Amino acid sequence: MYSKTSEYALRTLIFMAKDESKMYSSAVLHKQLKIPKKYLQQLLTQLSKKNLIISVRGKYGGFKLNGSSKDIYLADIIDATDGYSDDSKCIFGFENCALESPCVMHNIWTSTQTQIRKKVTSTRLSDIAKSH
């Protein structure tokens, strides 16, 4: 349902949330999280542009959360990587499925989609970080 980029973003932000005041170099993140270096660098740039992390250049620079992990929701992370949408699109991605003309699976999956939407908009990064 969500991309590899979202998974990597979540793993990166969970790692950073364990010590929110610490600056992390891309080399340390690469080594600890085993995310391909080039992919990680692009991801860090993307997360920085979306204001989820801040980037500091220089000898003592690196990356860290932009604020508290209590203020970052899963929906924010998904939005930064995949473009989170709260509208009722078909969970299977069928273009012809809409509320006006639902696909045959629509009624079966609507409650699941609603539960997923509730979870990603109410779960904070801090909730996940403390369980890892």
Coordinates of N, CA and C in Angstrom, one line a residue:
M1 N 0.8 -1.2 0.0 CA 0.0 0.0 0.0 C 0.9 1.3 0.0
Y2 N 1.9 1.3 0.8 CA 2.8 2.4 0.8 C 4.2 2.0 0.3
S3 N 4.9 3.0 -0.2 CA 6.2 2.8 -0.9 C 7.3 2.4 0.0
K4 N 8.4 1.9 -0.6 CA 9.6 1.6 0.1 C 10.2 2.9 0.7
T5 N 10.0 4.1 0.0 CA 10.4 5.4 0.5 C 9.7 5.7 1.9
S6 N 8.4 5.4 2.0 CA 7.7 5.6 3.2 C 8.3 4.8 4.3
E7 N 8.6 3.5 4.0 CA 9.2 2.6 5.0 C 10.5 3.2 5.5
Y8 N 11.4 3.6 4.5 CA 12.7 4.1 4.9 C 12.6 5.4 5.7
A9 N 11.6 6.2 5.3 CA 11.4 7.5 6.1 C 11.0 7.2 7.5
L10 N 10.1 6.3 7.7 CA 9.6 5.9 9.0 C 10.8 5.3 9.8
R11 N 11.6 4.4 9.2 CA 12.7 3.9 10.0 C 13.7 5.0 10.4
T12 N 14.0 5.9 9.5 CA 14.9 7.0 9.7 C 14.4 7.9 10.9
L13 N 13.1 8.3 10.8 CA 12.6 9.2 11.8 C 12.4 8.5 13.1
I14 N 12.1 7.2 13.2 CA 12.0 6.5 14.4 C 13.4 6.4 15.1
F15 N 14.4 6.2 14.3 CA 15.8 6.2 14.8 C 16.2 7.6 15.4
M16 N 15.8 8.6 14.7 CA 16.1 10.0 15.1 C 15.3 10.3 16.4
A17 N 14.1 9.8 16.5 CA 13.2 10.1 17.6 C 13.7 9.5 18.9
K18 N 14.6 8.6 18.9 CA 15.1 8.0 20.1 C 16.0 9.0 20.9
D19 N 16.6 9.9 20.2 CA 17.4 11.0 20.8 C 17.1 12.3 20.0
E20 N 16.1 13.0 20.3 CA 15.6 14.1 19.4 C 16.6 15.2 19.3
S21 N 17.4 15.4 20.3 CA 18.4 16.5 20.3 C 19.6 16.2 19.6
K22 N 19.9 15.0 19.2 CA 21.1 14.6 18.6 C 21.1 14.8 17.1
M23 N 22.3 15.2 16.6 CA 22.4 15.4 15.1 C 23.0 14.1 14.6
Y24 N 22.4 13.6 13.5 CA 22.8 12.4 12.9 C 23.4 12.6 11.5
S25 N 24.6 12.1 11.2 CA 25.2 12.3 9.9 C 24.5 11.2 9.0
S26 N 24.6 11.5 7.7 CA 24.0 10.5 6.7 C 24.8 9.2 6.8
A27 N 26.1 9.3 7.1 CA 26.9 8.1 7.2 C 26.5 7.2 8.4
V28 N 26.2 7.8 9.5 CA 25.7 7.1 10.6 C 24.3 6.4 10.3
L29 N 23.4 7.2 9.8 CA 22.1 6.7 9.4 C 22.2 5.5 8.4
H30 N 23.1 5.7 7.4 CA 23.3 4.6 6.4 C 23.8 3.4 7.1
K31 N 24.8 3.5 8.0 CA 25.4 2.4 8.6 C 24.4 1.7 9.6
Q32 N 23.7 2.5 10.4 CA 22.7 1.9 11.3 C 21.5 1.3 10.7
L33 N 21.0 2.0 9.7 CA 19.7 1.6 9.1 C 19.8 0.7 7.8
K34 N 21.0 0.6 7.3 CA 21.2 -0.2 6.1 C 20.4 0.3 4.9
I35 N 20.2 1.6 4.8 CA 19.5 2.1 3.7 C 20.5 2.6 2.6
P36 N 20.4 2.2 1.4 CA 21.4 2.6 0.3 C 21.7 4.1 0.4
K37 N 23.0 4.4 0.4 CA 23.5 5.7 0.6 C 22.8 6.8 -0.3
K38 N 22.8 6.6 -1.6 CA 22.2 7.5 -2.5 C 20.7 7.7 -2.2
Y39 N 20.0 6.6 -2.0 CA 18.6 6.7 -1.6 C 18.4 7.5 -0.4
L40 N 19.2 7.2 0.7 CA 19.1 7.9 1.9 C 19.3 9.4 1.8
Q41 N 20.3 9.8 1.0 CA 20.6 11.2 0.8 C 19.4 11.9 0.2
Q42 N 18.8 11.2 -0.8 CA 17.6 11.8 -1.5 C 16.4 11.9 -0.5
L43 N 16.3 10.9 0.3 CA 15.2 10.8 1.3 C 15.4 12.0 2.4
L44 N 16.6 12.1 2.8 CA 16.9 13.2 3.8 C 16.6 14.6 3.3
T45 N 16.9 14.8 2.0 CA 16.6 16.0 1.3 C 15.1 16.2 1.3
Q46 N 14.4 15.2 0.9 CA 12.9 15.2 0.8 C 12.3 15.5 2.2
L47 N 12.8 14.8 3.2 CA 12.2 15.0 4.6 C 12.5 16.5 5.1
S48 N 13.7 17.0 4.7 CA 14.1 18.3 5.1 C 13.2 19.4 4.4
K49 N 12.9 19.1 3.1 CA 12.0 20.1 2.3 C 10.6 20.1 2.9
K50 N 10.2 19.0 3.4 CA 8.8 18.9 4.0 C 8.8 19.3 5.5
N51 N 10.0 19.8 6.0 CA 10.1 20.3 7.4 C 9.9 19.3 8.5
L52 N 10.1 18.0 8.2 CA 10.1 17.0 9.2 C 11.4 16.9 9.9
I53 N 12.5 17.2 9.2 CA 13.8 17.2 9.8 C 14.5 18.5 9.4
I54 N 15.6 18.8 10.2 CA 16.4 20.0 9.8 C 17.8 19.5 9.4
S55 N 18.4 20.2 8.5 CA 19.7 19.9 8.0 C 20.7 21.0 8.4
V56 N 21.8 20.6 9.0 CA 22.8 21.6 9.4 C 24.1 21.2 8.8
R57 N 24.7 22.1 8.0 CA 25.9 21.9 7.3 C 27.1 22.1 8.3
G58 N 28.2 21.6 7.9 CA 29.5 21.8 8.7 C 29.9 20.7 9.5
K59 N 31.1 20.9 10.1 CA 31.7 19.8 10.9 C 30.8 19.2 11.9
Y60 N 30.0 20.0 12.6 CA 29.2 19.4 13.6 C 27.7 19.3 13.2
G61 N 27.5 19.3 11.9 CA 26.2 19.3 11.3 C 25.7 17.9 11.2
G62 N 24.6 17.8 10.5 CA 23.9 16.5 10.3 C 22.4 16.8 10.2
F63 N 21.6 15.8 10.6 CA 20.2 15.9 10.5 C 19.6 15.6 11.9
K64 N 18.4 16.2 12.2 CA 17.7 15.9 13.4 C 16.2 16.3 13.1
L65 N 15.4 15.7 14.0 CA 14.0 16.0 13.9 C 13.7 17.5 14.0
N66 N 12.8 18.0 13.3 CA 12.4 19.4 13.3 C 11.3 19.5 14.3
G67 N 11.6 19.6 15.6 CA 10.6 19.7 16.7 C 10.5 18.3 17.4
S68 N 9.4 18.1 18.0 CA 9.2 16.9 18.8 C 8.5 15.8 18.0
S69 N 8.9 14.6 18.3 CA 8.3 13.4 17.7 C 6.8 13.3 18.1
K70 N 6.4 14.0 19.1 CA 5.0 14.1 19.5 C 4.1 14.9 18.5
D71 N 4.8 15.7 17.7 CA 4.1 16.6 16.8 C 4.1 16.0 15.4
I72 N 4.7 14.9 15.2 CA 4.7 14.3 13.8 C 3.9 13.0 13.8
Y73 N 2.9 13.0 12.9 CA 2.0 11.9 12.7 C 2.4 11.0 11.5
L74 N 2.0 9.8 11.5 CA 2.2 8.9 10.4 C 1.8 9.5 9.1
A75 N 0.6 10.2 9.1 CA 0.1 10.8 7.9 C 1.1 11.9 7.4
D76 N 1.8 12.6 8.3 CA 2.8 13.6 7.9 C 3.9 12.9 7.1
I77 N 4.4 11.7 7.6 CA 5.5 11.0 7.0 C 5.1 10.5 5.6
I78 N 3.9 9.9 5.6 CA 3.4 9.3 4.3 C 3.2 10.5 3.3
D79 N 2.7 11.6 3.8 CA 2.5 12.7 2.9 C 3.8 13.2 2.3
A80 N 4.8 13.2 3.1 CA 6.2 13.7 2.7 C 6.8 12.8 1.6
T81 N 6.4 11.5 1.6 CA 7.0 10.6 0.7 C 6.1 10.1 -0.4
D82 N 4.8 9.8 -0.1 CA 3.9 9.3 -1.1 C 2.8 10.2 -1.4
G83 N 2.6 11.3 -0.6 CA 1.5 12.2 -0.8 C 0.2 11.6 -0.2
Y84 N 0.1 11.7 1.1 CA -1.1 11.2 1.8 C -2.3 11.9 1.4
S85 N -3.4 11.2 1.2 CA -4.7 11.7 0.8 C -5.7 11.1 1.7
D86 N -6.6 12.0 2.2 CA -7.6 11.6 3.1 C -9.0 11.3 2.4
D87 N -8.9 11.4 1.1 CA -10.2 11.2 0.3 C -10.5 9.7 0.2
S88 N -11.6 9.3 -0.2 CA -12.1 7.9 -0.3 C -11.8 7.3 -1.6
K89 N -10.6 7.1 -2.0 CA -10.2 6.4 -3.2 C -10.3 4.9 -3.0
C90 N -10.4 4.2 -4.1 CA -10.5 2.8 -4.0 C -9.2 2.2 -3.4
I91 N -9.3 1.4 -2.4 CA -8.1 0.8 -1.7 C -7.3 0.0 -2.7
F92 N -8.0 -0.5 -3.8 CA -7.3 -1.4 -4.7 C -6.7 -0.5 -5.9
G93 N -7.0 0.8 -5.9 CA -6.5 1.7 -6.9 C -7.3 1.6 -8.2
F94 N -8.5 1.0 -8.2 CA -9.4 1.0 -9.4 C -9.8 2.4 -9.7
E95 N -9.6 2.9 -10.9 CA -10.0 4.3 -11.2 C -11.5 4.4 -11.4
N96 N -12.2 3.4 -11.7 CA -13.7 3.4 -11.9 C -14.5 3.3 -10.6
C97 N -13.8 3.1 -9.5 CA -14.4 2.9 -8.2 C -14.5 4.3 -7.5
A98 N -15.7 4.7 -7.2 CA -15.9 6.0 -6.4 C -17.2 5.8 -5.6
L99 N -17.5 6.7 -4.8 CA -18.7 6.6 -4.0 C -19.9 6.5 -4.8
E100 N -19.9 7.2 -6.0 CA -21.1 7.2 -6.9 C -21.2 5.8 -7.6
S101 N -20.1 5.2 -7.9 CA -20.2 3.9 -8.6 C -19.1 3.0 -8.1
P102 N -19.3 2.4 -6.9 CA -18.3 1.6 -6.3 C -18.0 0.3 -7.0
C103 N -16.8 -0.2 -6.8 CA -16.4 -1.5 -7.3 C -17.1 -2.6 -6.5
V104 N -17.0 -3.8 -6.9 CA -17.6 -4.9 -6.1 C -17.0 -5.2 -4.7
M105 N -15.8 -4.7 -4.5 CA -15.1 -4.9 -3.2 C -15.3 -3.7 -2.3
H106 N -15.9 -2.7 -2.8 CA -16.0 -1.4 -2.1 C -16.5 -1.5 -0.7
N107 N -17.7 -2.2 -0.5 CA -18.3 -2.3 0.8 C -17.5 -3.1 1.7
I108 N -16.8 -4.1 1.2 CA -16.0 -5.0 2.1 C -14.8 -4.2 2.7
W109 N -14.2 -3.4 1.9 CA -12.9 -2.7 2.3 C -13.1 -1.3 2.9
T110 N -14.3 -0.8 2.8 CA -14.5 0.6 3.3 C -14.1 0.7 4.8
S111 N -14.6 -0.2 5.6 CA -14.3 -0.1 7.0 C -12.8 -0.3 7.3
T112 N -12.1 -1.1 6.6 CA -10.7 -1.3 6.7 C -10.0 0.0 6.3
Q113 N -10.4 0.6 5.3 CA -9.8 1.9 4.8 C -10.0 3.0 5.8
T114 N -11.2 3.0 6.4 CA -11.5 4.0 7.5 C -10.6 3.8 8.7
Q115 N -10.4 2.5 9.1 CA -9.5 2.2 10.2 C -8.0 2.6 9.9
I116 N -7.6 2.3 8.7 CA -6.2 2.7 8.3 C -6.1 4.3 8.4
R117 N -7.0 5.0 7.8 CA -7.0 6.4 7.8 C -7.0 7.0 9.3
K118 N -7.8 6.4 10.2 CA -7.8 6.8 11.6 C -6.4 6.6 12.2
K119 N -5.8 5.4 11.9 CA -4.5 5.1 12.5 C -3.4 6.0 12.1
V120 N -3.3 6.3 10.8 CA -2.2 7.1 10.3 C -2.4 8.6 10.7
T121 N -3.6 9.0 10.9 CA -3.9 10.4 11.3 C -3.8 10.6 12.9
S122 N -3.8 9.5 13.6 CA -3.8 9.6 15.1 C -2.5 9.1 15.7
T123 N -1.8 8.3 15.0 CA -0.5 7.7 15.5 C 0.6 8.7 15.4
R124 N 1.3 9.0 16.5 CA 2.4 9.9 16.5 C 3.7 9.1 16.3
L125 N 4.7 9.8 15.8 CA 6.1 9.2 15.7 C 6.5 8.8 17.1
S126 N 6.3 9.6 18.1 CA 6.7 9.2 19.5 C 6.0 7.9 19.9
D127 N 4.8 7.6 19.5 CA 4.1 6.4 19.9 C 4.9 5.2 19.4
I128 N 5.4 5.3 18.1 CA 6.1 4.2 17.5 C 7.5 4.1 18.0
A129 N 8.2 5.2 18.2 CA 9.6 5.2 18.6 C 9.8 4.6 20.0
K130 N 8.8 4.8 20.9 CA 9.0 4.3 22.3 C 8.8 2.8 22.3
S131 N 8.1 2.2 21.3 CA 7.9 0.7 21.3 C 9.0 0.0 20.5
H132 N 10.0 0.7 19.9 CA 11.1 0.1 19.2 C 12.4 0.2 20.0

